[in-house]
């Protein structure tokens, strides 16, 4: 029978090199804390116990992971990875196999970890890296057997040339690990108790030590600074993009794609470069998302097209809708089938009925727009009086002329027309034209000062002043 498994995740380090007030393991990878990724990999193994060693920013780290079934262990002083494991071992009975993971090594996959649990001695995960700088090196004897790990800071030039690195991840029996950790010395370049000294201890005792090379060295990437975080983010995103391509999502530039959540999609969906998806995004069939779109928690139904640089948050976009370019659909927006929202249009808590249109420079907030209604350029729902929000209702087939302000609460009836430039403060009835607009007057022969020669033309590029002579300079 397999020994019960206790996972220990080391997450107490400050992460000084990140230069951030946030604890390192709360730095985001694909929008979630580094530690969440490690916890997910750990829990996928179905372990009997999970212990997270925290120190710096401990409450914050625990609060961000309140839903995880883990035991939090405090390491009051960060005396090294060996000391951290020692703190967790106080809670782990003999007879368990202990799997040590690092909170700053987030890409490791459960199947790789399962390999470390198969043995009964000390099993290490190692990797070959083109640039091993900064990592502990795996030192082998002439027969190729692992002898010990040497940290970068303690390594001599010859050891630094070794390209097989310690990922930090290992599995060992609890009783042995407890004994080794109790015997560690901090007599090294960093004055710390190194977990990695367990390897030399196991070799001395003659316990089997096995180093398993990770198939994908990217899994072993540790994050100590922002450059490594950025590189791991791109590696993670590229892995996701390749998975989505294999599942049938047409990504024009897989290396320029970011997913911070979950995405589902139907057939013939395509996405141009630089799109960013967050939360839960659901696409139907034949949905096209153009360059630079940001989609957060939304449903986009069959055949809808999202134009370039559009932002959609907590919205539902019906079949065949066209949105953008440069549109902003805020929470509570519902576009029914075939509706169109064009450039520089913002919507919020608004429902546009089937075939309704707001194509240019419009704000639709707290509004209900009937089927096929047309909102002209520059239509504004004035929904906020400074204290409360009010609703605007527009009937089906209504036509709202350009530059109209709808001062809510207000209703426009079905098939009504509201003339361009109207400030509507009371309801506009169905089947009628409502228009409120001051008449323009003409002053014949008037020339603006820049043309009359009576004044020097403005040459400072300021075209807004003195317009029509109405203002004195
Ligand atoms: C460690 C390994 C190194 C390996 C590298 C892989 C040691 C001595 N070195 O170095 O061989 O190549 O990881 O990424 O183990 N932590 C604690 N308490 C402490 C110190 C650290 O919980 O007192 C945690 C950190 O939060 C981090 C992990 O342990 O999650 C590793 O610590 P870090 O300081 O990043 O070690 P490295 O220098 O990267
Ligand atoms: Mg590290």
JSON list of C-alpha atoms and ligand atoms in Angstrom, two decimals, residues 10-13 17 24-25 53 75 77-81 84 102-105 134-136 149 151 166-168 194-196 222 224, ligand 1:
[
{"chain": "A", "resi": 10, "resn": "UNK", "atom": "CA", "xyz": [7.17, 26.66, 1.00]},
{"chain": "A", "resi": 11, "resn": "UNK", "atom": "CA", "xyz": [5.75, 30.15, 0.75]},
{"chain": "A", "resi": 12, "resn": "UNK", "atom": "CA", "xyz": [7.35, 32.18, 3.52]},
{"chain": "A", "resi": 13, "resn": "UNK", "atom": "CA", "xyz": [9.99, 34.03, 1.54]},
{"chain": "A", "resi": 17, "resn": "UNK", "atom": "CA", "xyz": [14.00, 40.81, -5.59]},
{"chain": "A", "resi": 24, "resn": "UNK", "atom": "CA", "xyz": [5.95, 36.92, -3.57]},
{"chain": "A", "resi": 25, "resn": "UNK", "atom": "CA", "xyz": [3.53, 33.98, -3.70]},
{"chain": "A", "resi": 53, "resn": "UNK", "atom": "CA", "xyz": [4.52, 27.41, 5.30]},
{"chain": "A", "resi": 75, "resn": "UNK", "atom": "CA", "xyz": [7.63, 30.16, 10.02]},
{"chain": "A", "resi": 77, "resn": "UNK", "atom": "CA", "xyz": [11.76, 33.85, 10.88]},
{"chain": "A", "resi": 78, "resn": "UNK", "atom": "CA", "xyz": [12.91, 32.96, 7.38]},
{"chain": "A", "resi": 79, "resn": "UNK", "atom": "CA", "xyz": [15.99, 30.92, 8.25]},
{"chain": "A", "resi": 80, "resn": "UNK", "atom": "CA", "xyz": [16.03, 28.96, 5.01]},
{"chain": "A", "resi": 81, "resn": "UNK", "atom": "CA", "xyz": [14.15, 26.30, 3.06]},
{"chain": "A", "resi": 84, "resn": "UNK", "atom": "CA", "xyz": [10.75, 25.98, 6.70]},
{"chain": "A", "resi": 102, "resn": "UNK", "atom": "CA", "xyz": [7.91, 25.76, -3.73]},
{"chain": "A", "resi": 103, "resn": "UNK", "atom": "CA", "xyz": [5.34, 28.51, -3.87]},
{"chain": "A", "resi": 104, "resn": "UNK", "atom": "CA", "xyz": [7.48, 30.27, -6.48]},
{"chain": "A", "resi": 105, "resn": "UNK", "atom": "CA", "xyz": [7.72, 27.31, -8.90]},
{"chain": "A", "resi": 134, "resn": "UNK", "atom": "CA", "xyz": [20.86, 31.38, -9.91]},
{"chain": "A", "resi": 135, "resn": "UNK", "atom": "CA", "xyz": [19.77, 27.78, -9.33]},
{"chain": "A", "resi": 136, "resn": "UNK", "atom": "CA", "xyz": [21.30, 25.08, -7.15]},
{"chain": "A", "resi": 149, "resn": "UNK", "atom": "CA", "xyz": [23.31, 19.97, -4.41]},
{"chain": "A", "resi": 151, "resn": "UNK", "atom": "CA", "xyz": [23.77, 26.50, -4.29]},
{"chain": "A", "resi": 166, "resn": "UNK", "atom": "CA", "xyz": [17.70, 21.53, -8.66]},
{"chain": "A", "resi": 167, "resn": "UNK", "atom": "CA", "xyz": [14.07, 22.55, -9.12]},
{"chain": "A", "resi": 168, "resn": "UNK", "atom": "CA", "xyz": [13.71, 22.45, -5.33]},
{"chain": "A", "resi": 194, "resn": "UNK", "atom": "CA", "xyz": [19.28, 24.63, 3.17]},
{"chain": "A", "resi": 195, "resn": "UNK", "atom": "CA", "xyz": [16.73, 21.92, 2.43]},
{"chain": "A", "resi": 196, "resn": "UNK", "atom": "CA", "xyz": [19.06, 20.91, -0.38]},
{"chain": "A", "resi": 222, "resn": "UNK", "atom": "CA", "xyz": [11.39, 29.43, -10.30]},
{"chain": "A", "resi": 224, "resn": "UNK", "atom": "CA", "xyz": [12.61, 35.36, -8.01]},
{"chain": "B", "resi": 1, "resn": "LIG", "atom": "C1", "xyz": [15.95, 27.31, -4.04]},
{"chain": "B", "resi": 1, "resn": "LIG", "atom": "C2", "xyz": [16.91, 26.12, -3.87]},
{"chain": "B", "resi": 1, "resn": "LIG", "atom": "C3", "xyz": [17.72, 25.95, -5.14]},
{"chain": "B", "resi": 1, "resn": "LIG", "atom": "C4", "xyz": [16.80, 25.76, -6.33]},
{"chain": "B", "resi": 1, "resn": "LIG", "atom": "C5", "xyz": [15.78, 26.88, -6.41]},
{"chain": "B", "resi": 1, "resn": "LIG", "atom": "C6", "xyz": [14.71, 26.52, -7.43]},
{"chain": "B", "resi": 1, "resn": "LIG", "atom": "C7", "xyz": [17.50, 25.97, -1.51]},
{"chain": "B", "resi": 1, "resn": "LIG", "atom": "C8", "xyz": [18.53, 26.23, -0.49]},
{"chain": "B", "resi": 1, "resn": "LIG", "atom": "N1", "xyz": [17.78, 26.36, -2.77]},
{"chain": "B", "resi": 1, "resn": "LIG", "atom": "O1", "xyz": [16.72, 28.49, -4.19]},
{"chain": "B", "resi": 1, "resn": "LIG", "atom": "O2", "xyz": [18.58, 24.84, -5.04]},
{"chain": "B", "resi": 1, "resn": "LIG", "atom": "O3", "xyz": [17.55, 25.70, -7.52]},
{"chain": "B", "resi": 1, "resn": "LIG", "atom": "O4", "xyz": [15.10, 27.08, -5.15]},
{"chain": "B", "resi": 1, "resn": "LIG", "atom": "O5", "xyz": [13.80, 27.57, -7.65]},
{"chain": "B", "resi": 1, "resn": "LIG", "atom": "O6", "xyz": [16.48, 25.40, -1.20]},
{"chain": "B", "resi": 1, "resn": "LIG", "atom": "N2", "xyz": [11.13, 29.87, 1.67]},
{"chain": "B", "resi": 1, "resn": "LIG", "atom": "C9", "xyz": [10.50, 29.72, 2.90]},
{"chain": "B", "resi": 1, "resn": "LIG", "atom": "N3", "xyz": [11.20, 29.98, 4.04]},
{"chain": "B", "resi": 1, "resn": "LIG", "atom": "C10", "xyz": [12.50, 30.34, 4.03]},
{"chain": "B", "resi": 1, "resn": "LIG", "atom": "C11", "xyz": [13.14, 30.48, 2.77]},
{"chain": "B", "resi": 1, "resn": "LIG", "atom": "C12", "xyz": [12.42, 30.24, 1.61]},
{"chain": "B", "resi": 1, "resn": "LIG", "atom": "O7", "xyz": [9.32, 29.40, 2.96]},
{"chain": "B", "resi": 1, "resn": "LIG", "atom": "O8", "xyz": [13.06, 30.53, 5.12]},
{"chain": "B", "resi": 1, "resn": "LIG", "atom": "C13", "xyz": [10.36, 29.60, 0.44]},
{"chain": "B", "resi": 1, "resn": "LIG", "atom": "C14", "xyz": [10.26, 30.76, -0.49]},
{"chain": "B", "resi": 1, "resn": "LIG", "atom": "O9", "xyz": [9.06, 31.48, -0.26]},
{"chain": "B", "resi": 1, "resn": "LIG", "atom": "C15", "xyz": [10.20, 30.09, -1.88]},
{"chain": "B", "resi": 1, "resn": "LIG", "atom": "C16", "xyz": [10.98, 28.81, -1.67]},
{"chain": "B", "resi": 1, "resn": "LIG", "atom": "O10", "xyz": [11.03, 28.59, -0.28]},
{"chain": "B", "resi": 1, "resn": "LIG", "atom": "O11", "xyz": [8.89, 29.76, -2.24]},
{"chain": "B", "resi": 1, "resn": "LIG", "atom": "C17", "xyz": [12.39, 28.89, -2.24]},
{"chain": "B", "resi": 1, "resn": "LIG", "atom": "O12", "xyz": [13.09, 29.95, -1.61]},
{"chain": "B", "resi": 1, "resn": "LIG", "atom": "P1", "xyz": [14.02, 30.93, -2.44]},
{"chain": "B", "resi": 1, "resn": "LIG", "atom": "O13", "xyz": [14.59, 31.92, -1.50]},
{"chain": "B", "resi": 1, "resn": "LIG", "atom": "O14", "xyz": [13.32, 31.44, -3.64]},
{"chain": "B", "resi": 1, "resn": "LIG", "atom": "O15", "xyz": [15.18, 29.91, -2.87]},
{"chain": "B", "resi": 1, "resn": "LIG", "atom": "P2", "xyz": [16.08, 29.99, -4.16]},
{"chain": "B", "resi": 1, "resn": "LIG", "atom": "O16", "xyz": [17.20, 30.93, -3.91]},
{"chain": "B", "resi": 1, "resn": "LIG", "atom": "O17", "xyz": [15.26, 30.22, -5.35]}
]
